[in-house]
Coordinates of C-alpha atoms in Angstrom, one line a residue:
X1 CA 20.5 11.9 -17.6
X2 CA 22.0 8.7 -18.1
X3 CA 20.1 6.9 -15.8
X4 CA 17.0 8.5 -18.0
X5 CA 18.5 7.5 -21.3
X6 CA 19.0 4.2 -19.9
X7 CA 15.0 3.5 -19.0
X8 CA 14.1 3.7 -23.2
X9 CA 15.5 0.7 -24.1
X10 CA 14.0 -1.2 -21.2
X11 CA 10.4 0.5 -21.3
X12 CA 10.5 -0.5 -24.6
X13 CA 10.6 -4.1 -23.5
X14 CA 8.0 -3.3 -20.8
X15 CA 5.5 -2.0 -23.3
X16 CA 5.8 -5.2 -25.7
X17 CA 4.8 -7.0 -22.4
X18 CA 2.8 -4.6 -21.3
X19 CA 0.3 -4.1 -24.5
X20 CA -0.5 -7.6 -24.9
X21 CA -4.2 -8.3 -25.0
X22 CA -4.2 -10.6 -22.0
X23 CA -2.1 -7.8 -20.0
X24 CA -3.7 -5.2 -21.1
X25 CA -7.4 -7.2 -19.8
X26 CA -6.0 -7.7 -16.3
X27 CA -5.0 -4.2 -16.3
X28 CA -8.3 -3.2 -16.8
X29 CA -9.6 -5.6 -14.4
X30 CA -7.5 -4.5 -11.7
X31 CA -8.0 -0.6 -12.0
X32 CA -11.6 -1.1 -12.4
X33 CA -12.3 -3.2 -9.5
X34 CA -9.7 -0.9 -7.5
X35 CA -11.8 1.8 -8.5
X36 CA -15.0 0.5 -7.0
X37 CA -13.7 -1.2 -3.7
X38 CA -11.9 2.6 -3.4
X39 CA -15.6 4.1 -3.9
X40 CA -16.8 1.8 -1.1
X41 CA -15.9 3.4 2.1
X42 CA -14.1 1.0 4.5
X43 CA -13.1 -1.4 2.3
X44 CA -9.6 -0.5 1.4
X45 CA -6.9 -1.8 -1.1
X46 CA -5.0 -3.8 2.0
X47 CA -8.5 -5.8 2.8
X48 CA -9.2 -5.3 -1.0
X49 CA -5.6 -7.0 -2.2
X50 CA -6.1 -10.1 0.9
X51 CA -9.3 -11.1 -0.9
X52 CA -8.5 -11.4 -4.6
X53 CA -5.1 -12.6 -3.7
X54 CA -6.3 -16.4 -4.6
X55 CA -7.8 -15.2 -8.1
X56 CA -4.5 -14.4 -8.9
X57 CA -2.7 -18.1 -8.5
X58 CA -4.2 -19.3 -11.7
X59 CA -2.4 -16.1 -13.7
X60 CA 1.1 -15.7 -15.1
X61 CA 3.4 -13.7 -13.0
X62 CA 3.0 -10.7 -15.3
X63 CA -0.5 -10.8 -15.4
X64 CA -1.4 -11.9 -11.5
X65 CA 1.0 -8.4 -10.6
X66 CA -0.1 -5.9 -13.0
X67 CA -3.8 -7.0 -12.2
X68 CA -2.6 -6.5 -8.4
X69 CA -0.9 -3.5 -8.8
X70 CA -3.8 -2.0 -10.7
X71 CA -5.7 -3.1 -7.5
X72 CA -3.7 -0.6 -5.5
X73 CA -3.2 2.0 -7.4
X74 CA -7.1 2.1 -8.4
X75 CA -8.2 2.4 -4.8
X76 CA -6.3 5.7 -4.3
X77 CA -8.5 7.0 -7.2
X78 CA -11.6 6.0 -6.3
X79 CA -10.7 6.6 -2.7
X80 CA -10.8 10.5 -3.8
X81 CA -14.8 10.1 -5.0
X82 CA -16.2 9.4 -1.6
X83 CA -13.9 11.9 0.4
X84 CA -15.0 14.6 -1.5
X85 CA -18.8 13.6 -2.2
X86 CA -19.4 12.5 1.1
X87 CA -17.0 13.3 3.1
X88 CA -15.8 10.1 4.1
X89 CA -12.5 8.6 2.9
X90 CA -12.9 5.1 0.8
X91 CA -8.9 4.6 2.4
X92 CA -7.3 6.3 4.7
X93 CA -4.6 8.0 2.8
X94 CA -7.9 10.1 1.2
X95 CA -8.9 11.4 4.6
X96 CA -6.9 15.2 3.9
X97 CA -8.8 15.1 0.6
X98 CA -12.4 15.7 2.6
X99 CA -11.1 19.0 4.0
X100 CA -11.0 20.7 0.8
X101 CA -12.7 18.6 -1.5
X102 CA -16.3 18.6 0.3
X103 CA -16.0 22.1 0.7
X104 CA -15.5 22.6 -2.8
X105 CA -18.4 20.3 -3.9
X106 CA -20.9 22.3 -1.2
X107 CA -19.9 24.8 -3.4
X108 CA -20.9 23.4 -6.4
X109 CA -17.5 22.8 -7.9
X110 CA -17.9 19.0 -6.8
X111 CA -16.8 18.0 -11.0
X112 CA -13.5 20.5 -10.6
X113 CA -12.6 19.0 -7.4
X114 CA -12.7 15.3 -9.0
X115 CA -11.5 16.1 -12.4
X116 CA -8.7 18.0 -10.2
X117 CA -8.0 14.6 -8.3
X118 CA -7.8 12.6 -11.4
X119 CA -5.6 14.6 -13.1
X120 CA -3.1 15.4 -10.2
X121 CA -3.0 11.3 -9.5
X122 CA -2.5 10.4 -13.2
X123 CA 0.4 13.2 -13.3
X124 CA 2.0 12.2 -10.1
X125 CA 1.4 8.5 -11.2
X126 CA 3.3 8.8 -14.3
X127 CA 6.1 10.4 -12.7
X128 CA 6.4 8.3 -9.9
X129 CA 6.5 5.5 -12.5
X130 CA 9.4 6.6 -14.4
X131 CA 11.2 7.7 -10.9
X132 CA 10.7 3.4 -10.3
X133 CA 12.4 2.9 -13.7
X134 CA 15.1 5.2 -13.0
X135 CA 16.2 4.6 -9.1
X136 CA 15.1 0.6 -9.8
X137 CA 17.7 -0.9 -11.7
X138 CA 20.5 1.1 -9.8
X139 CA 19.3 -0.1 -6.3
X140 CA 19.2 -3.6 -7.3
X141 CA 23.0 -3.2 -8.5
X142 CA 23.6 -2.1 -5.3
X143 CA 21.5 -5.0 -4.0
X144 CA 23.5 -7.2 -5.8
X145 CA 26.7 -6.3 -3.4
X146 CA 24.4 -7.6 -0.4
X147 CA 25.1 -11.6 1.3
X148 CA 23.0 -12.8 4.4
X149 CA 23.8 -10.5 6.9
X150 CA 23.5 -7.4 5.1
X151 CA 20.0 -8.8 4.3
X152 CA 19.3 -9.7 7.4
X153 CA 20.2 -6.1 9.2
X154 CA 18.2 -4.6 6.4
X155 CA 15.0 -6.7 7.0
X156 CA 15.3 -5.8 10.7
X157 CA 15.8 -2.3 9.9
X158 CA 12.7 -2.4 7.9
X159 CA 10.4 -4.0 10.7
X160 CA 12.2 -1.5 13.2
X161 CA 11.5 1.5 10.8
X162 CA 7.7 0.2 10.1
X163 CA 7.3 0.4 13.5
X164 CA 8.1 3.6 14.4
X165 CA 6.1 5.1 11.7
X166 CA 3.0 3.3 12.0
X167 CA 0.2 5.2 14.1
X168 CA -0.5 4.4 17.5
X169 CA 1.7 3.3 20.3
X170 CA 5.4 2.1 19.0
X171 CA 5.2 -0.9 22.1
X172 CA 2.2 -2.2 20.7
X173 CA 3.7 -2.3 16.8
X174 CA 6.8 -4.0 18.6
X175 CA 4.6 -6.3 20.0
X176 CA 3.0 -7.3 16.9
X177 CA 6.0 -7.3 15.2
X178 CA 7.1 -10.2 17.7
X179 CA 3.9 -11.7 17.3
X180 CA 4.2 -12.3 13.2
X181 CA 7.8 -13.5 13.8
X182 CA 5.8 -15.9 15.9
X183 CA 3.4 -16.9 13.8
X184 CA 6.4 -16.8 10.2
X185 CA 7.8 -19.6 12.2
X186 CA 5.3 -22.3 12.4
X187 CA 5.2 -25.6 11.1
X188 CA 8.1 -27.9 10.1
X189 CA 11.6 -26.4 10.4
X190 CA 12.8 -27.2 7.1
X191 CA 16.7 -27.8 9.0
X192 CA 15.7 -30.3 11.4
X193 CA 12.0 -31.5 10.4
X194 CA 11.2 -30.8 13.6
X195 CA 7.5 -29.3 14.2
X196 CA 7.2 -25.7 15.5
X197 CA 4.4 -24.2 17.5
X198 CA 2.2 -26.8 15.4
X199 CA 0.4 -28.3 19.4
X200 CA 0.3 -31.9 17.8
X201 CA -1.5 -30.4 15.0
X202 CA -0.9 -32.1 11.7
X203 CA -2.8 -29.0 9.8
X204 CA -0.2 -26.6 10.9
X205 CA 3.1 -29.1 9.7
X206 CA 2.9 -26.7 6.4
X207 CA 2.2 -23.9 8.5
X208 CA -0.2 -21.2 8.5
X209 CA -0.6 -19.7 4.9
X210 CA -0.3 -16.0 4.0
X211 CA -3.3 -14.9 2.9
X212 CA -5.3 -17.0 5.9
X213 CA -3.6 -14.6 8.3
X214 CA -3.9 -11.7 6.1
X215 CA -7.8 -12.2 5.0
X216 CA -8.8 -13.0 8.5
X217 CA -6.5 -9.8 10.2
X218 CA -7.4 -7.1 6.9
X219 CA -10.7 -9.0 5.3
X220 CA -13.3 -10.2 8.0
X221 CA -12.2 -8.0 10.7
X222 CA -12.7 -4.8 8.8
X223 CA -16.0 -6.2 7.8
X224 CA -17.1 -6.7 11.5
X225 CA -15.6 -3.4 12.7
X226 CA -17.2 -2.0 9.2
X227 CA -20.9 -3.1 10.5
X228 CA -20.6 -1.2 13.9
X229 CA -20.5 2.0 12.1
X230 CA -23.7 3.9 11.3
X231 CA -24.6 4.5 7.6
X232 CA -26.7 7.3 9.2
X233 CA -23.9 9.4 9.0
X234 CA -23.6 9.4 5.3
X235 CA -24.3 13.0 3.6
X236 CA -24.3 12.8 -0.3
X237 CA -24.8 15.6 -2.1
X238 CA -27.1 14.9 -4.5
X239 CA -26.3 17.4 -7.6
X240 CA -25.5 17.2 -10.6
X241 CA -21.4 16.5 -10.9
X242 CA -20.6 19.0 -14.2
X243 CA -17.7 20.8 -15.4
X244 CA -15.2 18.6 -14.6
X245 CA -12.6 19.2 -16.6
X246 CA -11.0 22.1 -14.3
X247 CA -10.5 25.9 -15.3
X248 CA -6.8 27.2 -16.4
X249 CA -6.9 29.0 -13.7
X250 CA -7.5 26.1 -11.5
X251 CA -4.5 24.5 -13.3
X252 CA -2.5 27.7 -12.9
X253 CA -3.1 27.6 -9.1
X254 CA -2.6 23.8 -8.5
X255 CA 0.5 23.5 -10.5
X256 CA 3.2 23.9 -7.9
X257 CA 1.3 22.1 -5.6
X258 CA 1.1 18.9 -7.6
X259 CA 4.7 18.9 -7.9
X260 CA 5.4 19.7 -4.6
X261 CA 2.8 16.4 -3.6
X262 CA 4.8 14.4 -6.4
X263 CA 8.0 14.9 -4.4
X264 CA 6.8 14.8 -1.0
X265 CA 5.0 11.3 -2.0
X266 CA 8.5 9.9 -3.9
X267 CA 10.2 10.4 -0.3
X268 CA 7.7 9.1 2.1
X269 CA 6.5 6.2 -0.6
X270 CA 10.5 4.5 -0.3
X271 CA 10.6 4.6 3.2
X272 CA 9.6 1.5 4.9
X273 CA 6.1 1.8 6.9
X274 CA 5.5 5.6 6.5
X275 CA 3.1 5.2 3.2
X276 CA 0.6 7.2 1.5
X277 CA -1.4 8.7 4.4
X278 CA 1.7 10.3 5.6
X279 CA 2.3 11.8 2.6
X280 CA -0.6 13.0 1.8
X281 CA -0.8 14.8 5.4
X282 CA 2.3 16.0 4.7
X283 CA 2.0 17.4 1.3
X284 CA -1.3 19.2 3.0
X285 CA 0.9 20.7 5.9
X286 CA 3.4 21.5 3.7
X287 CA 1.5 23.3 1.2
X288 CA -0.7 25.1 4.1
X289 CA 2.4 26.7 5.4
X290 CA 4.2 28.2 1.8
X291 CA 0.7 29.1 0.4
X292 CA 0.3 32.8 -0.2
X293 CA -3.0 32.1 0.5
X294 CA -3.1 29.9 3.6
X295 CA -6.2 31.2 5.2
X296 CA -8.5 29.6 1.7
X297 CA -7.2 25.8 3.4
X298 CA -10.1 24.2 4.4
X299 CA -12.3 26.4 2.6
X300 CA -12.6 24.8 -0.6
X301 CA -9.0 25.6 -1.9
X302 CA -8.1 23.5 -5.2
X303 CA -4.3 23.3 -3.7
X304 CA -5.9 21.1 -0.9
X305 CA -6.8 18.5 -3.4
X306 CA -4.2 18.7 -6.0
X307 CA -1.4 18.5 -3.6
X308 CA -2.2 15.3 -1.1
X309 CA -3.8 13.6 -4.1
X310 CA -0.5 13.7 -6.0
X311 CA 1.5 12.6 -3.2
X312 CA -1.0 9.6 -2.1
X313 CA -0.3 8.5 -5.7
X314 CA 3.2 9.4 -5.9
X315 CA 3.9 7.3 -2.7
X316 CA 1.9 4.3 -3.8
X317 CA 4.0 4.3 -7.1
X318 CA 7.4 4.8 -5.1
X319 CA 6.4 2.1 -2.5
X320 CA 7.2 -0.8 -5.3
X321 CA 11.3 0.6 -5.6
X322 CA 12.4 -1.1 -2.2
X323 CA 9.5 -3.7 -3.1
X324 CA 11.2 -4.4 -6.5
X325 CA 14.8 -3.6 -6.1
X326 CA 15.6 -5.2 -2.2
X327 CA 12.6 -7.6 -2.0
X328 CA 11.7 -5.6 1.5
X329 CA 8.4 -4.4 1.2
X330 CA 7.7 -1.2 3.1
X331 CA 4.1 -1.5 3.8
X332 CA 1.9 -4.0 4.4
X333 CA 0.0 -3.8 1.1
X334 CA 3.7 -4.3 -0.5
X335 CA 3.8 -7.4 1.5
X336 CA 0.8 -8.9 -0.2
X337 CA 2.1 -8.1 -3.3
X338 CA 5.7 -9.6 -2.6
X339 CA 3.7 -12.7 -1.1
X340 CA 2.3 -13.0 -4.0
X341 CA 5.1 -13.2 -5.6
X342 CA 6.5 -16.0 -3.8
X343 CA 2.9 -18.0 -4.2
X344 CA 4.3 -17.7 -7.9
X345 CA 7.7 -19.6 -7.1
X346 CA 9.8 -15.9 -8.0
X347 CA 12.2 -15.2 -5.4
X348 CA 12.0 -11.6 -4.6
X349 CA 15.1 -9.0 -4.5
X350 CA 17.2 -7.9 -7.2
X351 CA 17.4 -10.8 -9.2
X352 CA 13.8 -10.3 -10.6
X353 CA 15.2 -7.0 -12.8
X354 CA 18.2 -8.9 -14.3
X355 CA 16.7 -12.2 -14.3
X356 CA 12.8 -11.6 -15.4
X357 CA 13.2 -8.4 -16.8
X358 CA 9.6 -8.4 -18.8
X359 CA 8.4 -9.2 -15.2
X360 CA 9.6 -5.7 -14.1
X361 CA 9.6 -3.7 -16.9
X362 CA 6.1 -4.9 -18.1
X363 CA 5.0 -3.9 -14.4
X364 CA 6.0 -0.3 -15.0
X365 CA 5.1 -0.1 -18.4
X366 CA 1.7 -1.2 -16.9
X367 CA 1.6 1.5 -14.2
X368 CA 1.4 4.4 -16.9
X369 CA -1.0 2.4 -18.8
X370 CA -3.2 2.0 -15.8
X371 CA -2.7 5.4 -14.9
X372 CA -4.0 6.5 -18.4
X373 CA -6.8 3.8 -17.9
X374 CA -8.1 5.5 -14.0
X375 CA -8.1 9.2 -16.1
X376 CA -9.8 8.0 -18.9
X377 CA -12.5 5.8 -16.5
X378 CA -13.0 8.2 -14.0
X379 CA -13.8 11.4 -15.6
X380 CA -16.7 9.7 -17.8
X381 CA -18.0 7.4 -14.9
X382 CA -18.1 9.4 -11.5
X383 CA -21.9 9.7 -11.8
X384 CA -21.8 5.6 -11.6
X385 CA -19.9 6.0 -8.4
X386 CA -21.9 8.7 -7.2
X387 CA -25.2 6.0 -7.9
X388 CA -22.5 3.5 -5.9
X389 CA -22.1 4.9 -2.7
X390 CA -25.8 4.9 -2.5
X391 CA -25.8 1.1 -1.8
X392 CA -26.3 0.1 1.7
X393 CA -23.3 -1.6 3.0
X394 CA -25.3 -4.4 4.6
X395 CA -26.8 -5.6 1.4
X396 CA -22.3 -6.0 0.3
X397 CA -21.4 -7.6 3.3
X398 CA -22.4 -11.0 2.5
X399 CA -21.7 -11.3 -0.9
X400 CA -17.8 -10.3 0.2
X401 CA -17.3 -12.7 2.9
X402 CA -18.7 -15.7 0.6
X403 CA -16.2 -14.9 -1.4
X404 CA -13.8 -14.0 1.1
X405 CA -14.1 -17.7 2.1
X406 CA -14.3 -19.3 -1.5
X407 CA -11.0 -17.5 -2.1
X408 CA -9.5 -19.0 1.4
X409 CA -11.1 -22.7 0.9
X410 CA -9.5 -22.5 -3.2
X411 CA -5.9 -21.9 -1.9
X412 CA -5.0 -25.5 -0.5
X413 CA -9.4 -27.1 -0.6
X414 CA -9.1 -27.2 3.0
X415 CA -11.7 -26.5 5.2
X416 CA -9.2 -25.7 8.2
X417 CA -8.0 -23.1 6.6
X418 CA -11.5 -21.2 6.4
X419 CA -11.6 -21.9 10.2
X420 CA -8.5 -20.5 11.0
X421 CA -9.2 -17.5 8.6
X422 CA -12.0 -16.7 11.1
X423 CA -10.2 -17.4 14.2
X424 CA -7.7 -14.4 12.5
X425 CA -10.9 -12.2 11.6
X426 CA -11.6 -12.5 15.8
X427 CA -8.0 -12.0 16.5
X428 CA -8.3 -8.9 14.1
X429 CA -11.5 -7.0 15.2
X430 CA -9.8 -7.6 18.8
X431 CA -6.9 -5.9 17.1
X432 CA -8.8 -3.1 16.3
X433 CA -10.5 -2.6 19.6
X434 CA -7.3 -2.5 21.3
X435 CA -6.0 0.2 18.7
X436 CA -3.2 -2.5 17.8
X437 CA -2.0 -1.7 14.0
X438 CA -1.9 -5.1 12.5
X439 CA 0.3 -3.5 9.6
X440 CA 3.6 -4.7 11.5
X441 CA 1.9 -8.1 12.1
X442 CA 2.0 -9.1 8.3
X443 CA 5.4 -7.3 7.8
X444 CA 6.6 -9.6 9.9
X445 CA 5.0 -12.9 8.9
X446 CA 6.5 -12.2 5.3
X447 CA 9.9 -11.0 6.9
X448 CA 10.0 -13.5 9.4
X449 CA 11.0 -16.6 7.5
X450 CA 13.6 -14.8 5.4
X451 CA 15.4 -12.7 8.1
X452 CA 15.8 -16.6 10.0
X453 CA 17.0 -17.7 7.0
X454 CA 19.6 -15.1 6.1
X455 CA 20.4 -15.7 9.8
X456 CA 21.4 -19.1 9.7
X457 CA 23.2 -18.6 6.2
X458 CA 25.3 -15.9 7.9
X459 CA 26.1 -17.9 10.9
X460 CA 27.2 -20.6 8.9
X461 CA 29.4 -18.8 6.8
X462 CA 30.7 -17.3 10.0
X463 CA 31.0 -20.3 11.9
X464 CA 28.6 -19.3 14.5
X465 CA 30.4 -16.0 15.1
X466 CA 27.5 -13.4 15.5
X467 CA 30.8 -10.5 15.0
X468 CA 29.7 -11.0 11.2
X469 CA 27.3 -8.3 11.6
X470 CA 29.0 -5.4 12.8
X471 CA 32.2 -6.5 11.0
X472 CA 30.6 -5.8 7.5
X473 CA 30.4 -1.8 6.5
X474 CA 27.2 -2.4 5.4
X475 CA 25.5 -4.8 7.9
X476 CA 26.6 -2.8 10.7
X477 CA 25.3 0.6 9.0
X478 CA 21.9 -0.7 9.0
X479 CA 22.2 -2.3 12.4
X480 CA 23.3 1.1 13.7
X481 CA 20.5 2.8 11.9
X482 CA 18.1 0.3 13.6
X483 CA 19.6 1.1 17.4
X484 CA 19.2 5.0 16.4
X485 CA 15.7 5.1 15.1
X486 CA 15.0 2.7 19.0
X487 CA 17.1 5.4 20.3
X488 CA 15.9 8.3 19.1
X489 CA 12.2 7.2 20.0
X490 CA 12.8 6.7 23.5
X491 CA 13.4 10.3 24.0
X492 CA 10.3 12.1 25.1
X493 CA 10.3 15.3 23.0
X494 CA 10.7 12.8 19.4
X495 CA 7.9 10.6 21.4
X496 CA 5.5 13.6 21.8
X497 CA 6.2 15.1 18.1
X498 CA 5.9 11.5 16.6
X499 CA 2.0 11.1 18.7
X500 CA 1.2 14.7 17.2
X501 CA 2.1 14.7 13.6
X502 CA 0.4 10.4 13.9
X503 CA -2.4 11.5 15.1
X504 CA -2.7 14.7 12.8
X505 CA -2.5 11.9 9.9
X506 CA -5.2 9.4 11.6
X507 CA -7.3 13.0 11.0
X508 CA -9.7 11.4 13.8
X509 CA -12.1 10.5 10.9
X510 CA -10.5 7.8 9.0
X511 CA -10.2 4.3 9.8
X512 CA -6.3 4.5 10.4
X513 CA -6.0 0.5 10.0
X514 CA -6.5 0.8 6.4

């Protein structure tokens, strides 16, 4: 309770900051164009973040995350409109939405099955907002005990923990993992001014920028791998979307399961790489097996929807308290939001609660006001998105990679830069092919140059004696968690579950990249 009494004062703060007109614009901004790209199928909010990244460099701090974080937030709600008009997930933590949601709109309850959505997201939002305000500001205390090596075995913990949860096979995420430490480290060692993996190149002396890597890996590849797929396959019902305000019955019946979501997608959102689609699969299974009435999954039962749409939201809330409170994102959308952080000269970890407090607190007061905005939006507007998904993706295309490549060129005006952005887009769709997750890739780029730098900070301190790791309680609990969670994957029983329950929450129809 004290912890609770203690979030008034400070939302207080983050509502002054939070209400201001030019917030309160970028807010809107963000959820509405979140909404949209979530409508599109394919698009996603990593891809989605990756190309409006550069839009935000002109902004204030407050104003370039709250717009970002609306971003987010908005694709899980428009996400939810496609998976249960047509079917097919606009991301893939919307994917468990389809099985019950379709059903329900074949049945003509299409409006209850959205309003159902909207409501369990906004609920589940809120909540998860005020758990960030609550768990936040004590983590970061905690945080504030932390020196270089304890930051340094957490960031490895992290990229070893993202690994093992990401889909697909746990040598490849390594790999990719080794890869963006590869690629964090190039260009002018800022120790000894000597050039790093830069070939003679004078273009790489700065080395390669953030959002090159992540608009060619998220943006142009997704758009090539996009135009292979066949818009044959689209089936949108075409009715009349009414009655969407759901029944009290439907509320009676979806009650427990939106809490149950809520929880579920607290846990899974603060662990590093696990993520919405995890919890929202899990919520699903979870709710499948203490249902009285199990048998209705599937079939068009509103727990189906109520449940994983809570936790998709709840998780994407709860993803921003390691974000926040450590400065160790645990997904790779986090990481676009902590590098743009760092594009705005704010060193991420704990510092940013106690040192730019209307930074964080605005950001959460933001959330609920976004929230509120997404309810209010959605419920009026879903036959605009219905009219939406209705354009032929081949006619977007274009007009996104312009601007995919304006927003590349504006970052530094150099033309290289748009090159190399490409050269990432091929290195991307190859990616794909391969059934590589590039999610590891950019976890690393952004961890990379930190975790060396807490590495030489510790060493120095030390003297060059590595013992400092282990000899700290808490470096060495985190460097012990990271040789378990290696350990514990090698065995094959953990291996086989860890491929089932994966490729239960790929759900074979989703792009599982996203």
């Amino acid at each position: 309770m004290d912890a609770l009494a203690a979030v008034f004062p400070n939302l207080f703060l983050g509502f002054s900051v939070a209400l201001s007109l030019e917030n309160l614009a970028y807010c809107f901004i963000g959820v509405f164009v979140g909404t949209v790209i979530g409508v599109l199928p394919g698009i996603g909010p990593l891809a989605a973040i990756a190309m409006l990244l550069p839009l935000t460099f002109k902004l204030s701090p407050v104003a370039a995350l709250i717009m970002l974080s609306g971003i987010y937030y908005g694709t899980k709600y428009g996400g939810s409109t496609t998976a249960i008009m047509l079917k097919l997930p606009g991301e893939s933590a919307s994917v468990v939405t389809c099985l019950d949601g379709y059903e329900m709109a074949k049945q003509g309850r299409a409006g209850p099955a959205l309003g159902m959505s909207a409501v369990a997201s906004f609920i589940a939002g809120s909540i998860g907002t005020l758990l960030i305000g609550m768990f936040g500001p004590p983590l970061a205390e905690v945080a504030l005990l932390f020196g270089a090596p304890e930051y340094f075995s957490l960031m490895l913990f992290s990229l070893i923990g993202a690994a093992v949860l990401v889909q697909g096979s746990m040598l490849k995420a390594l790999g990719m993992i080794v890869l963006g430490l590869l690629l964090g480290i190039v260009g002018t060692d800022v120790n000894s001014g000597m050039a790093r993996f830069t070939f003679g190149a004078s273009s790489l002396a700065d080395g390669i920028g953030f959002v090159v890597i992540a608009m060619g890996l998220f943006g142009f590849a997704e758009i090539v791998a996009n135009l292979e797929q066949s818009s044959v396959s689209r089936d949108l019902l075409f009715q009349k979307v009414k009655n969407l305000w759901p029944s009290w019955k439907d509320f009676r019946q979806s009650w427990n399961p939106m809490m149950r979501g809520t929880a579920v997608g607290a846990f899974f959102g603060i662990l590093p790489g696990a993520g919405p689609t995890i919890a929202s699969f899990s919520a699903y299974t979870l709710e499948k097996k203490v249902s009285k009435s199990a048998k209705m999954f599937g079939k068009g039962a509103i727990e189906g929807v109520a449940s994983p749409e809570a936790a998709n939201n709840s998780a994407s809330q709860c993803e921003f308290i390691p974000t926040l409170a450590l400065g160790v994102p645990g997904s790779a959308t986090m990481a676009l939001i902590l590098g743009a952080l760092t594009i705005q000269g704010i060193a991420p970890g704990p510092q940013v609660m106690t040192q730019r407090p209307e930074l964080f607190w605005g950001l959460i007061a933001s959330m609920w006001i976004g929230n509120f905005m997404l309810l209010v939006l959605n419920l009026p507007l879903i036959g605009l998105w219905v009219k939406l998904l209705t354009v032929p993706y081949r006619i977007l295309f274009p007009a996104i990679m312009v601007f995919m490549a304006i927003g590349v060129y504006s970052v530094n005006n150099n033309p290289f830069d748009i090159h190399l952005a490409l050269l990432f887009g091929v290195l991307g769709y190859i990616f794909i092919k391969l059934k590589c997750e590039p999610a590891p890739l950019i976890l690393a780029v952004v961890l990379g140059p930190l975790m060396e730098e807490n590495l030489r900070r510790a060493l120095l301190i030390s003297r060059g004696d590595p013992s400092v790791f282990v000899t700290r309680p808490i470096s060495a609990g985190f460097l012990i968690g990271t040789a378990l969670l290696l350990l514990v994957m090698i065995l094959p029983a953990v291996r086989r579950k860890r491929a089932e329950v994966l490729d239960e929450s790929a759900g074979g129809e989703a792009p599982a990249r996203l």
